[in-house]
Coordinates of C-alpha atoms in Angstrom, one line a residue:
X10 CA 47.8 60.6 -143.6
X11 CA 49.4 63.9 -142.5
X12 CA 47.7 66.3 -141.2
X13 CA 48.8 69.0 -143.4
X14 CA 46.9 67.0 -146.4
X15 CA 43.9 69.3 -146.8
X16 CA 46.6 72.2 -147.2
X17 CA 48.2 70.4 -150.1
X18 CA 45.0 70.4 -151.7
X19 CA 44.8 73.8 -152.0
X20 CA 47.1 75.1 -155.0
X21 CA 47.3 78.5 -153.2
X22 CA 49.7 77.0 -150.5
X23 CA 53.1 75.6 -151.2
X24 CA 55.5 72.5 -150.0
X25 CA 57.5 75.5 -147.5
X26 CA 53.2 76.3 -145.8
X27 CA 52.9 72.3 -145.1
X28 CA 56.5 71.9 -143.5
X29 CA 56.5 75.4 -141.0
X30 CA 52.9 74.3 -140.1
X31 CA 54.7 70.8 -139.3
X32 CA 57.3 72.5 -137.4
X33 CA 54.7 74.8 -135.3
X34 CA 52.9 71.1 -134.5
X35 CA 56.1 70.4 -133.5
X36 CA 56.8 72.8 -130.9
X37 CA 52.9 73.8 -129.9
X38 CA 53.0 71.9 -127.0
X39 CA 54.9 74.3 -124.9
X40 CA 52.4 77.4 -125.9
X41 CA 49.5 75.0 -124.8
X42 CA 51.7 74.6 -121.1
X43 CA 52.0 78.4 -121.2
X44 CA 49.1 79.3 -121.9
X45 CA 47.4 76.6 -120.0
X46 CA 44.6 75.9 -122.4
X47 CA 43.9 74.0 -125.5
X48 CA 44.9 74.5 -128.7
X49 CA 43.7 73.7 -132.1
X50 CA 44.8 74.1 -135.6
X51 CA 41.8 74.5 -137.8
X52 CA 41.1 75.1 -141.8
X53 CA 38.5 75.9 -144.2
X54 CA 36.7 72.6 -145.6
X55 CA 36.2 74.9 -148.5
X56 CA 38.4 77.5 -149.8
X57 CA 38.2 80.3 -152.5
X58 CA 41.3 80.5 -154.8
X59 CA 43.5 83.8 -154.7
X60 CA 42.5 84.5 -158.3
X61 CA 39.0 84.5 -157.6
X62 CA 39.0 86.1 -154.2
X63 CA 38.0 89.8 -153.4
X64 CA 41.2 90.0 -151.1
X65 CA 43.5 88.6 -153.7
X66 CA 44.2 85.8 -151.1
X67 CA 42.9 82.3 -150.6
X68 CA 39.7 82.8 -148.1
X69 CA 37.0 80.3 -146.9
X70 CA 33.7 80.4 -148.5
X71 CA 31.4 82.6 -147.0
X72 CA 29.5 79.3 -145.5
X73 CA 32.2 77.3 -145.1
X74 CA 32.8 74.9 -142.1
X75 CA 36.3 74.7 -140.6
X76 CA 37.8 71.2 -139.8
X77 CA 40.3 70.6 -136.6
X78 CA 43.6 69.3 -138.2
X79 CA 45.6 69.0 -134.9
X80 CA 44.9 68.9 -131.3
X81 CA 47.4 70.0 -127.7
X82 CA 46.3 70.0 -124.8
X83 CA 48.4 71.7 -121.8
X84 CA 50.2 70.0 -119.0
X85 CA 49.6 72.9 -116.9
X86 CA 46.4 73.0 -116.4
X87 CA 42.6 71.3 -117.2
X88 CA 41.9 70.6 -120.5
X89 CA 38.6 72.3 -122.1
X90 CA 38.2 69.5 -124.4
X91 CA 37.5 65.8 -123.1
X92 CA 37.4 64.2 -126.2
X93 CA 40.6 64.3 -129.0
X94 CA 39.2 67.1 -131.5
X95 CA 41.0 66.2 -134.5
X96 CA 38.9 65.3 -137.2
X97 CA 36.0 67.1 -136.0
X98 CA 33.8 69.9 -137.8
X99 CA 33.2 73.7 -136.4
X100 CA 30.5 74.8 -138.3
X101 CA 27.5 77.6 -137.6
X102 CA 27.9 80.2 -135.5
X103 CA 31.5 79.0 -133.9
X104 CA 32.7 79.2 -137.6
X105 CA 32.0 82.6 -138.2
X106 CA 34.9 84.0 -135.9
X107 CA 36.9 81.7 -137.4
X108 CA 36.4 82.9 -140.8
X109 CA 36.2 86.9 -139.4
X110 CA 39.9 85.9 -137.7
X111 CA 41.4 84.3 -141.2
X112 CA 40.3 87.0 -143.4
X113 CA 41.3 90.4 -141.4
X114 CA 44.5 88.1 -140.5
X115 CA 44.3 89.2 -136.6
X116 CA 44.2 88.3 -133.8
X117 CA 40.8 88.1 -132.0
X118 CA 39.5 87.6 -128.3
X119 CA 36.3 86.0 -128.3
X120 CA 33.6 86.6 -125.5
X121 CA 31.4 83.6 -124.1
X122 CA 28.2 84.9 -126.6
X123 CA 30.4 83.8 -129.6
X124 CA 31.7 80.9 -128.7
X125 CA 29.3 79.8 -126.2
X126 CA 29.5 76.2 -125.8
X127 CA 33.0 77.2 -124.1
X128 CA 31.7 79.9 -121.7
X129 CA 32.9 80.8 -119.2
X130 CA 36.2 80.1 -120.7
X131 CA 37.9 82.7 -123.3
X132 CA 38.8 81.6 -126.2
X133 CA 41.7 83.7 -128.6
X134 CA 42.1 83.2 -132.1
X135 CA 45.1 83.6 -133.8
X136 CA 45.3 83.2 -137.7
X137 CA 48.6 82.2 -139.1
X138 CA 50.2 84.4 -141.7
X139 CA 52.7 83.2 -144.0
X140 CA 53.9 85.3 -147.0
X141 CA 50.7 87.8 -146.8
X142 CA 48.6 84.6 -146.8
X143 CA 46.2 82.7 -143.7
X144 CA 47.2 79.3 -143.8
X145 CA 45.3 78.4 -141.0
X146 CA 44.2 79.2 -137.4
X147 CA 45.2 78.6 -134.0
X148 CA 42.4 78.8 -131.2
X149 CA 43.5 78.7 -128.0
X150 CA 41.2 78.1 -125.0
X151 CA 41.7 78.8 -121.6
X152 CA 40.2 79.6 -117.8
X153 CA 40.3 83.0 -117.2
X154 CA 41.3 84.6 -114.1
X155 CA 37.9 86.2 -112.5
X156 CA 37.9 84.8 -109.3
X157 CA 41.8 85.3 -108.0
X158 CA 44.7 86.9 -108.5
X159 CA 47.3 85.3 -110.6
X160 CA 50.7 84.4 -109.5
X161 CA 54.3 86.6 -111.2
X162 CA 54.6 82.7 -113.1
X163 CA 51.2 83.1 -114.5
X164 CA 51.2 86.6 -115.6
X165 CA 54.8 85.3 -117.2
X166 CA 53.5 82.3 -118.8
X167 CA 50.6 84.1 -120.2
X168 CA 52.3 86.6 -121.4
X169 CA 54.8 84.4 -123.1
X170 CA 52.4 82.2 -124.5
X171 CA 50.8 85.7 -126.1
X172 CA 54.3 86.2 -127.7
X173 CA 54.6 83.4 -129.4
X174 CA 51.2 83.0 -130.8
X175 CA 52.0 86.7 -132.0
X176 CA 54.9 85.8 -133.9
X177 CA 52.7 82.7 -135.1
X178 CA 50.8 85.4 -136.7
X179 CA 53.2 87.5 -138.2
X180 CA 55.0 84.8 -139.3
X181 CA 58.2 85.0 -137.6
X182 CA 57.5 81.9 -135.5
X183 CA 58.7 78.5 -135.8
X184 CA 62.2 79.7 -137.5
X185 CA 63.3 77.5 -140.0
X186 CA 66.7 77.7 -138.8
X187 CA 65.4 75.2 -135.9
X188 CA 67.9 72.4 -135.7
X189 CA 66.5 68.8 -134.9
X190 CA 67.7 67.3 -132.7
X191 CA 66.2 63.8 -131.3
X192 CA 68.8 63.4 -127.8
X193 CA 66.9 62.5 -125.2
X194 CA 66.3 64.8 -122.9
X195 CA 64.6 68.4 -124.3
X196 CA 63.2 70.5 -121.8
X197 CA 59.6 71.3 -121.3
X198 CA 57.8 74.0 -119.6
X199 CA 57.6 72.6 -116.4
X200 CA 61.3 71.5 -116.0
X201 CA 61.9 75.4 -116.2
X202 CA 61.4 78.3 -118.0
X203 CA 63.6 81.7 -118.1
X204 CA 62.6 84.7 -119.4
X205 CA 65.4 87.3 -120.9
X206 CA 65.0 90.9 -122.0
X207 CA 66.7 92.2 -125.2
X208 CA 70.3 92.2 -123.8
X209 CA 70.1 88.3 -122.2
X210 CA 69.0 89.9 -118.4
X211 CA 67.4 87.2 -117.0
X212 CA 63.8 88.9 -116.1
X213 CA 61.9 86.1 -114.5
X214 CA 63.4 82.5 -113.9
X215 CA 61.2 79.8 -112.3
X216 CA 61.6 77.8 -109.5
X217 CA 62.5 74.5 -111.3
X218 CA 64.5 76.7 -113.7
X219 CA 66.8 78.0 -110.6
X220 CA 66.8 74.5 -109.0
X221 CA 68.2 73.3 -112.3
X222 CA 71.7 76.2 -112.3
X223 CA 72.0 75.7 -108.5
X224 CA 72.7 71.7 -109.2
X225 CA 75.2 73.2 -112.1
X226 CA 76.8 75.5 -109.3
X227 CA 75.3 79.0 -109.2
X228 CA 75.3 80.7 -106.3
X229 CA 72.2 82.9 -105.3
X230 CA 69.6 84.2 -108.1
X231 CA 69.7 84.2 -111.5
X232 CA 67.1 87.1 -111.6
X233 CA 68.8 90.0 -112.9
X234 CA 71.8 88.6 -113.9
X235 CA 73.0 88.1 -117.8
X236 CA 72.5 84.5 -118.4
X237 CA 75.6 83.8 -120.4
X238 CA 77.9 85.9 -117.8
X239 CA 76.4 83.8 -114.9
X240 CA 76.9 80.2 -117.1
X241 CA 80.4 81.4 -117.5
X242 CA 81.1 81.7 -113.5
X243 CA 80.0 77.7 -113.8
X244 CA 82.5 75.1 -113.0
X245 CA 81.9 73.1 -115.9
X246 CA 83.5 70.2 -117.9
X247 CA 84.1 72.2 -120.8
X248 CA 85.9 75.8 -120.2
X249 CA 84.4 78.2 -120.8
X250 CA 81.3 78.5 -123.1
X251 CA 81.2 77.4 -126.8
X252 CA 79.9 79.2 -129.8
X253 CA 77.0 76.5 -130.0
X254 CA 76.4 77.2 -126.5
X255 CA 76.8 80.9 -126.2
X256 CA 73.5 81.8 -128.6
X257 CA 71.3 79.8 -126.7
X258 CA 72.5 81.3 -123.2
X259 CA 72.1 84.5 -125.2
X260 CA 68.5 83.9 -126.8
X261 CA 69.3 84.8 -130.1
X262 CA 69.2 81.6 -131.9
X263 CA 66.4 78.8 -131.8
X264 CA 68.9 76.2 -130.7
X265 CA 69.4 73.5 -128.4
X266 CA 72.1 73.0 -126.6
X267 CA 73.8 71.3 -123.1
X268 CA 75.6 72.5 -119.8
X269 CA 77.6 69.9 -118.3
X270 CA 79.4 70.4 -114.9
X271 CA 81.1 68.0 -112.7
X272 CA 78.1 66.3 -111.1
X273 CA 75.2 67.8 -113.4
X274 CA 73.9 68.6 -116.9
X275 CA 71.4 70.7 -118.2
X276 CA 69.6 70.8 -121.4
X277 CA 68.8 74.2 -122.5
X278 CA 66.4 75.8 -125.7
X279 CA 66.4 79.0 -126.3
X280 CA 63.3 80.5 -128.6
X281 CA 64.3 84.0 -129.7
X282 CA 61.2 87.0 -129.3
X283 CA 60.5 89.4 -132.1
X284 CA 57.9 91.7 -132.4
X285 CA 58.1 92.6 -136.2
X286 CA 62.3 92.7 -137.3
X287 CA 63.0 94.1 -133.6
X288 CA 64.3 91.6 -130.9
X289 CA 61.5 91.5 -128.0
X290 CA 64.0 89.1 -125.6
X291 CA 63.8 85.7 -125.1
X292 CA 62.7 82.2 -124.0
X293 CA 65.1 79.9 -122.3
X294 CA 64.1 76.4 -121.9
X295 CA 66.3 74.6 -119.3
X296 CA 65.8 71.1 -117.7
X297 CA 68.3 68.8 -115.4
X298 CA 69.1 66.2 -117.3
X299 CA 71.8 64.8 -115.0
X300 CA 70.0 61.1 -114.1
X301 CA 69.2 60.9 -118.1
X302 CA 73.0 61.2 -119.3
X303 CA 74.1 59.2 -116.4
X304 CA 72.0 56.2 -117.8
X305 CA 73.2 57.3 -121.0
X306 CA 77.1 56.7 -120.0
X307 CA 76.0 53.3 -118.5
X308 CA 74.0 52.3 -121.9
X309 CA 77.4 53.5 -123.2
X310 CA 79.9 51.7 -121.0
X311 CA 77.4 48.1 -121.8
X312 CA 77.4 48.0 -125.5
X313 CA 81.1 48.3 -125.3
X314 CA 81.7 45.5 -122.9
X315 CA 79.6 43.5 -124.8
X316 CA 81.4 44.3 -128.2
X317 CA 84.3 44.2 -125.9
X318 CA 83.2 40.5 -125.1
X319 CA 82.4 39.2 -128.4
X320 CA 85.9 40.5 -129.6
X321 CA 87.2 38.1 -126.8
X322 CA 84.9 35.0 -127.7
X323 CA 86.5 35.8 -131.4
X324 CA 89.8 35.5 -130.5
X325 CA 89.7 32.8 -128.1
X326 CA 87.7 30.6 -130.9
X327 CA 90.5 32.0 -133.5
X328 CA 92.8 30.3 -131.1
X329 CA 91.1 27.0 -130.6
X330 CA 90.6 26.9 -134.5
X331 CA 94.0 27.3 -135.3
X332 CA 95.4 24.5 -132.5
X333 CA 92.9 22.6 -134.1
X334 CA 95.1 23.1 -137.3
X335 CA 98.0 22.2 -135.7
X336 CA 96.6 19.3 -134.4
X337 CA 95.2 17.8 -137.8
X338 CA 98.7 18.4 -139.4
X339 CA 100.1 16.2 -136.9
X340 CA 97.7 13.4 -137.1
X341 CA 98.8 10.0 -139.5
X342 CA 95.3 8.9 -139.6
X343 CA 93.6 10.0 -142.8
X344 CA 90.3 10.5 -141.0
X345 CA 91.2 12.1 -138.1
X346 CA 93.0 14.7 -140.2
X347 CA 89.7 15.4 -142.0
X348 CA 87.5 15.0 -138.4
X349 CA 89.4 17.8 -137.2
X350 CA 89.8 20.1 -140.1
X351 CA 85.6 20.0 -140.1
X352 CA 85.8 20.8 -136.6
X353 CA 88.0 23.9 -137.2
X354 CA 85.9 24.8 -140.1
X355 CA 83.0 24.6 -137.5
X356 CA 84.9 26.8 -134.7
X357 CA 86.2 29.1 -137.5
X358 CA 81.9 29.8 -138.3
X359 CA 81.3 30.7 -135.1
X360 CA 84.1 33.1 -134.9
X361 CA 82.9 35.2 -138.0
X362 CA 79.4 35.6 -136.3
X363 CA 81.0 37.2 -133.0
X364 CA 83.6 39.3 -134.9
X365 CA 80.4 41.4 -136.4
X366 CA 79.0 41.5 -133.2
X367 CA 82.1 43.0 -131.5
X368 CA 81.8 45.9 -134.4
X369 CA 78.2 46.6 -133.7
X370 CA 75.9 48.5 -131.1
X371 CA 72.8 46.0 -131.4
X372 CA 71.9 42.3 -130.8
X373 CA 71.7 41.5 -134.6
X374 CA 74.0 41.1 -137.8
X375 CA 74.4 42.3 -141.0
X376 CA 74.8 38.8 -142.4
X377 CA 75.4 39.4 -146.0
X378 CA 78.7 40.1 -146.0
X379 CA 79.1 37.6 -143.4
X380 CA 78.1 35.2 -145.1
X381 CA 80.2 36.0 -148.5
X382 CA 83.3 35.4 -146.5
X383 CA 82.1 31.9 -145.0
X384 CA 80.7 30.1 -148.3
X385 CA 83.9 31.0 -149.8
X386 CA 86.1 30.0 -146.5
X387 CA 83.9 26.1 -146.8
X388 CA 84.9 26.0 -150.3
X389 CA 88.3 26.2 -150.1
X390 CA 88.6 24.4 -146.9
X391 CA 86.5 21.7 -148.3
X392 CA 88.1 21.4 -151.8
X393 CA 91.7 20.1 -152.1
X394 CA 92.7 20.0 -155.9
X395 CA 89.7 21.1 -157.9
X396 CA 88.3 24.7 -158.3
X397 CA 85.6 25.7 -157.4
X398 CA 83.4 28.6 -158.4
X399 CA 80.7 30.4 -155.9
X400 CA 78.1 32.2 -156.6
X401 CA 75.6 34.0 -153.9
X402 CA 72.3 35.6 -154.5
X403 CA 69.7 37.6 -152.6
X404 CA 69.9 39.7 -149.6
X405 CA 70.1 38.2 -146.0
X406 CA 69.3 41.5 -144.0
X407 CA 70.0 41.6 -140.3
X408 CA 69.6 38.1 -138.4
X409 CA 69.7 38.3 -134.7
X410 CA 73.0 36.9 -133.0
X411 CA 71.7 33.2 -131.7
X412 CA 70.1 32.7 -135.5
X413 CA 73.0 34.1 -137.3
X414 CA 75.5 31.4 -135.6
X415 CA 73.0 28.8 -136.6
X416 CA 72.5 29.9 -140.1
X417 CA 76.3 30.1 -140.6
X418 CA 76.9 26.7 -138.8
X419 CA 73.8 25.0 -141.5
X420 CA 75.6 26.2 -144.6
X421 CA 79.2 26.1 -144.1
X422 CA 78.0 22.2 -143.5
X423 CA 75.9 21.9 -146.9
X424 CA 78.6 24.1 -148.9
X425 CA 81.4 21.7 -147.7
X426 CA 79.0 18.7 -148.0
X427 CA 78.2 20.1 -151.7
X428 CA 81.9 20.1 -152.7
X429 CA 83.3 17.2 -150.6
X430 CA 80.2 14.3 -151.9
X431 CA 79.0 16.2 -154.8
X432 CA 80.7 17.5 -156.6
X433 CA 83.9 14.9 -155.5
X434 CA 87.3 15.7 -157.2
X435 CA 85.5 17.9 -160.0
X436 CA 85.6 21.6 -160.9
X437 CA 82.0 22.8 -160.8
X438 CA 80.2 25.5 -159.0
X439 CA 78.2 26.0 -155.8
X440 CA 75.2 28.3 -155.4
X441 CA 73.4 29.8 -152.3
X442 CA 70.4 31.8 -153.2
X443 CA 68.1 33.5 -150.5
X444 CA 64.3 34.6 -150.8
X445 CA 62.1 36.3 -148.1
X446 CA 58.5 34.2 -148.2
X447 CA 55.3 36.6 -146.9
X448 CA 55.5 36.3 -142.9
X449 CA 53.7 34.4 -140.5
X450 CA 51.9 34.6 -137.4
X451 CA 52.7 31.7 -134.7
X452 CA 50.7 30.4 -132.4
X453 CA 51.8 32.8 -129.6
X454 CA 50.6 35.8 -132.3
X455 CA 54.6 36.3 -132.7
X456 CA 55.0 37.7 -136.3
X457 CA 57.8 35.8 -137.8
X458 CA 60.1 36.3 -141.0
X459 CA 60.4 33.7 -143.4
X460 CA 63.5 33.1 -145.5
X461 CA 64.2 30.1 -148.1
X462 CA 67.5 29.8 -148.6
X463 CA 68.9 27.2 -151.3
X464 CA 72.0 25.6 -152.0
X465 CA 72.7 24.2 -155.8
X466 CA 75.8 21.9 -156.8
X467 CA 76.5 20.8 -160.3
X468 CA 78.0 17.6 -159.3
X469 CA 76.9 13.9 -160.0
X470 CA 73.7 14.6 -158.1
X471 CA 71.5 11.9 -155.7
X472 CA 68.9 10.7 -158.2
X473 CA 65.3 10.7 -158.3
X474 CA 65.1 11.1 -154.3
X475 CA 63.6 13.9 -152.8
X476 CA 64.0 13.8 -149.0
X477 CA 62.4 16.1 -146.8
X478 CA 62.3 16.9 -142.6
X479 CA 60.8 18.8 -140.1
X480 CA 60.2 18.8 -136.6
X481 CA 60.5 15.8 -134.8
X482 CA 61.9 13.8 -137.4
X483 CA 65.0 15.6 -137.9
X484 CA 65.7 14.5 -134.1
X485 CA 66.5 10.5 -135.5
X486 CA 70.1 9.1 -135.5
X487 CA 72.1 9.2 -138.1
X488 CA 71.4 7.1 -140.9
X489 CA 73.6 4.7 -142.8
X490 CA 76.3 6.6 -144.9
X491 CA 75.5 10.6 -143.1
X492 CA 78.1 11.9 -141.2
X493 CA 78.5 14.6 -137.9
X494 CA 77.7 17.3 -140.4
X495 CA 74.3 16.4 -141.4
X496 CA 73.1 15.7 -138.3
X497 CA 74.2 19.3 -136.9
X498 CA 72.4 21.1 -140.1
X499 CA 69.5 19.0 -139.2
X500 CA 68.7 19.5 -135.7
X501 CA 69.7 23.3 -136.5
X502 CA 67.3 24.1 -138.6
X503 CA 64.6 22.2 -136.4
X504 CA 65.6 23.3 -133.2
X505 CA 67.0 26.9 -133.7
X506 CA 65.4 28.1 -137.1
X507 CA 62.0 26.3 -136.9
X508 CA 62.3 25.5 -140.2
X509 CA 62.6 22.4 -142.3
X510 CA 65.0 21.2 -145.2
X511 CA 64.6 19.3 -148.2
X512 CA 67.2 17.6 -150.5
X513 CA 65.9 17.1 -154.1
X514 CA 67.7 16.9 -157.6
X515 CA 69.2 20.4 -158.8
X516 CA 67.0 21.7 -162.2
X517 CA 70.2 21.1 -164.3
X518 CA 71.1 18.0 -162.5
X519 CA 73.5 18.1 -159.2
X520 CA 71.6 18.5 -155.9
X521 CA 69.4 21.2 -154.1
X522 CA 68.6 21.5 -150.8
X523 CA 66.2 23.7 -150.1
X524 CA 66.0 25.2 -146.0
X525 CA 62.8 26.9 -144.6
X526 CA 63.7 29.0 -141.5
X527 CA 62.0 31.4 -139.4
X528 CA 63.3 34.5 -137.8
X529 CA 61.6 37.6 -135.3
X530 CA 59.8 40.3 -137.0
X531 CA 61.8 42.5 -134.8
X532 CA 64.8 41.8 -136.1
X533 CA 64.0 42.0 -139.6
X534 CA 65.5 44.9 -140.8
X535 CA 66.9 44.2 -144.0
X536 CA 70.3 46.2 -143.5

């Protein structure tokens, strides 16, 4: 459930109300480290429509409780709460303020005799205004500074923190113009913070904020410089400084964006002031993110070698599959001919598996259109004269790499084994069909995909008998009249898929066999 759902209800407030309440949620965390308190988002358990409302706006009943929708807690600082608070009720006496705060729409400072289960601490609440409307309100709750002085920081974080939750109120904060962006790496109060006036002066940069330019190159302070001037002076990768780049050094778009210099790189966020239409400055957001994109390259420079290597495997079992070729064509003997023209079927299975591997990033294949290729490569391997018609159904999804190769290896045997011994020297027509069964839990508590896959000839069929095996049994030598092939597809699908397989008589005569196999629920996605 989101936590925006008891907005929704309301008809007052609109699809645009939920989403910039989930993009203030989104970003909350850094007024929580600024201001070094608590926030939470609360709204009316009962609400008075617009039409019937004195104010001509959506206002909670006069005795209405308020309920905590969403909970931060700083990173700075203690935390006033030490329980999570969403899902709880403020009701009585603590509700009052709240309703006071979302009617006159602003912002209030309450004193310990109002909200006195918090005292000493003071708590401010801030409703949020949206389109003339309170959509809900933000309390934030904090130590106050009676015994000491505080530090330039403090009074800076405070104060920014106080900014924020005032554009919050008028409106003008979080801008929808936010970009998303999920790169790892996006700075946080404490990695640093810089302040900028109207014109991009830097007016206060912290510590870890001037630790992270002097890795990028700057020399001396940052204080009273213009931050994109002084990012230009940088040695970095790129010359000079892009138009992504420059309005974040500037403050004047809520952006992220990255400095990279020979040695280091910095993720920066900008979060533009206003106080009404007029710029009030800016909030720069900067973090060293130079270890993080190193281990990025690396992650990089792997999954390359490794497609690199699986490119290699492909080619090298290309090459073995076609000497094998070669080999067969040379060969007098009837059954060698056909020994080694399974064998290069069985090399040339293999091969398909690690060419989509050496085109993807993860450990797992898309094996439908894998698989496509390889029934119809069996069929006309297996089938000298006649012709053959294939037919696949059902989707495969994503296998993972070792179970792929097996799957590949069991039906290029039974599609080969289906046109070779059943359907003989006819035409006819081969089927594969796949089904996902509901998964299972092994004894390990492993959850496990299930798939049935099932392979139909119309040929002259194998009677009445229905053969099945499993587990142990599949491990028995070969019986009178089976050959290599059904040995391999056997202890496969034992061994590797944990499945079993059943031969049986098709529904319109031929033959079915029917394969039970298993796969890891984590790589189950179905492409």
């Amino acid at each position: 459930m989101s936590f925006t759902d008891p907005l929704r209800t309301v008809p007052d407030f609109d699809a645009g109300d939920a989403e910039w309440l989930h993009l203030l949620v989104g970003d909350w965390q850094m007024v929580a480290d600024l201001g070094v308190g608590d926030l939470l988002l609360c709204f009316p358990r009962s609400v008075v429509p617009a039409s019937q409302s004195p104010t001509g706006r959506p206002i909670p009943t006069e005795d209405s409780d308020f309920l905590v929708l969403a909970h931060a807690r700083p990173t700075t600082g203690p935390t006033a709460y030490q329980k999570d608070m969403v899902g709880e009720t403020v009701s009585g006496d603590v509700a009052r303020p709240l309703r006071r705060a979302w009617i006159d729409q602003r912002i209030e400072k309450m004193g310990p005799s109002e909200w006195s289960s918090l005292a000493p601490r003071s708590v401010t609440l801030v409703p949020l205004v949206r389109n003339n409307r309170t959509i809900a309100v933000v309390s934030l709750t904090a130590e106050p500074h009676h015994d000491r002085l505080p530090s330039r920081m403090e009074l800076v974080y405070r104060q920014s923190a106080s900014d924020l939750l005032r554009m919050a109120n008028e409106g003008t904060w979080p801008d929808f113009a936010v970009r998303i962006d999920s790169r790892r790496g996006a700075p946080r109060v404490g990695d640093g913070l810089i302040r900028l006036d109207t014109d991009g002066v830097v007016e206060f940069c912290s510590p870890n904020g001037l630790s992270t330019f002097r890795r990028l190159g700057l020399q001396g302070d940052l204080t009273g410089q213009n931050l994109l001037h002084a990012a230009c002076q940088l040695q970095l990768n790129a010359p000079g400084v892009d138009e992504t780049l420059a309005p974040v050094l500037a403050g004047t778009m809520p952006w992220r964006a990255e400095l990279s210099a020979v040695k280091a790189s910095a993720s920066l966020r900008a979060f533009p002031l206003r106080r009404g239409t007029e710029r009030a400055g800016a909030l720069v957001l900067c973090r060293d993110v130079t270890e993080l994109r190193r281990r990025d390259l690396q992650l990089v420079s792997k999954d390359a070698t490794i497609r690199e290597i699986h490119h290699r495997v492909k080619n090298n079992l290309q090459t073995v599959s076609a000497l094998l070729r070669l080999q067969s064509r040379r060969m007098n003997s009837v059954e060698g001919r056909n020994g080694l023209q399974q064998a290069m079927r069985r090399v040339s299975s293999i091969a398909r598996v690690h060419e989509s591997l050496s085109h993807e990033i993860s450990e797992d294949v898309d094996f439908d259109d894998l698989i496509r290729h390889q029934v119809k490569l069996a069929v006309e391997t297996a089938s000298a004269t006649q012709h053959v018609h294939t037919e696949v159904h059902g989707e495969f999804g994503r296998l993972p790499s070792k179970s792929a190769t097996s799957v590949a290896l069991v039906v290029n045997e039974l599609v080969a084994n289906a046109v070779e011994h059943g359907l003989r020297d006819r035409d006819g027509t081969v089927e594969l069909s796949v089904a996902h069964l509901q998964d299972e839990v092994d004894a390990a508590g492993s959850a496990n995909r299930v798939l049935e896959i099932t392979i139909d000839d119309d040929g002259g069929g194998m009677g009445d008998t229905v053969i099945e095996e499993s587990g142990v049994s599949a491990y028995r030598p070969p019986a009178e009249g089976e050959g290599l092939g059904m040995q391999i597809v056997r202890t496969l699908v034992a061994s590797e898929l944990g499945g079993s397989i059943r031969w049986q008589p098709g529904e319109s005569g031929g033959t079915r066999v029917v394969i039970t196999a298993r796969f890891p629920q984590q790589a189950s996605g179905r492409g």
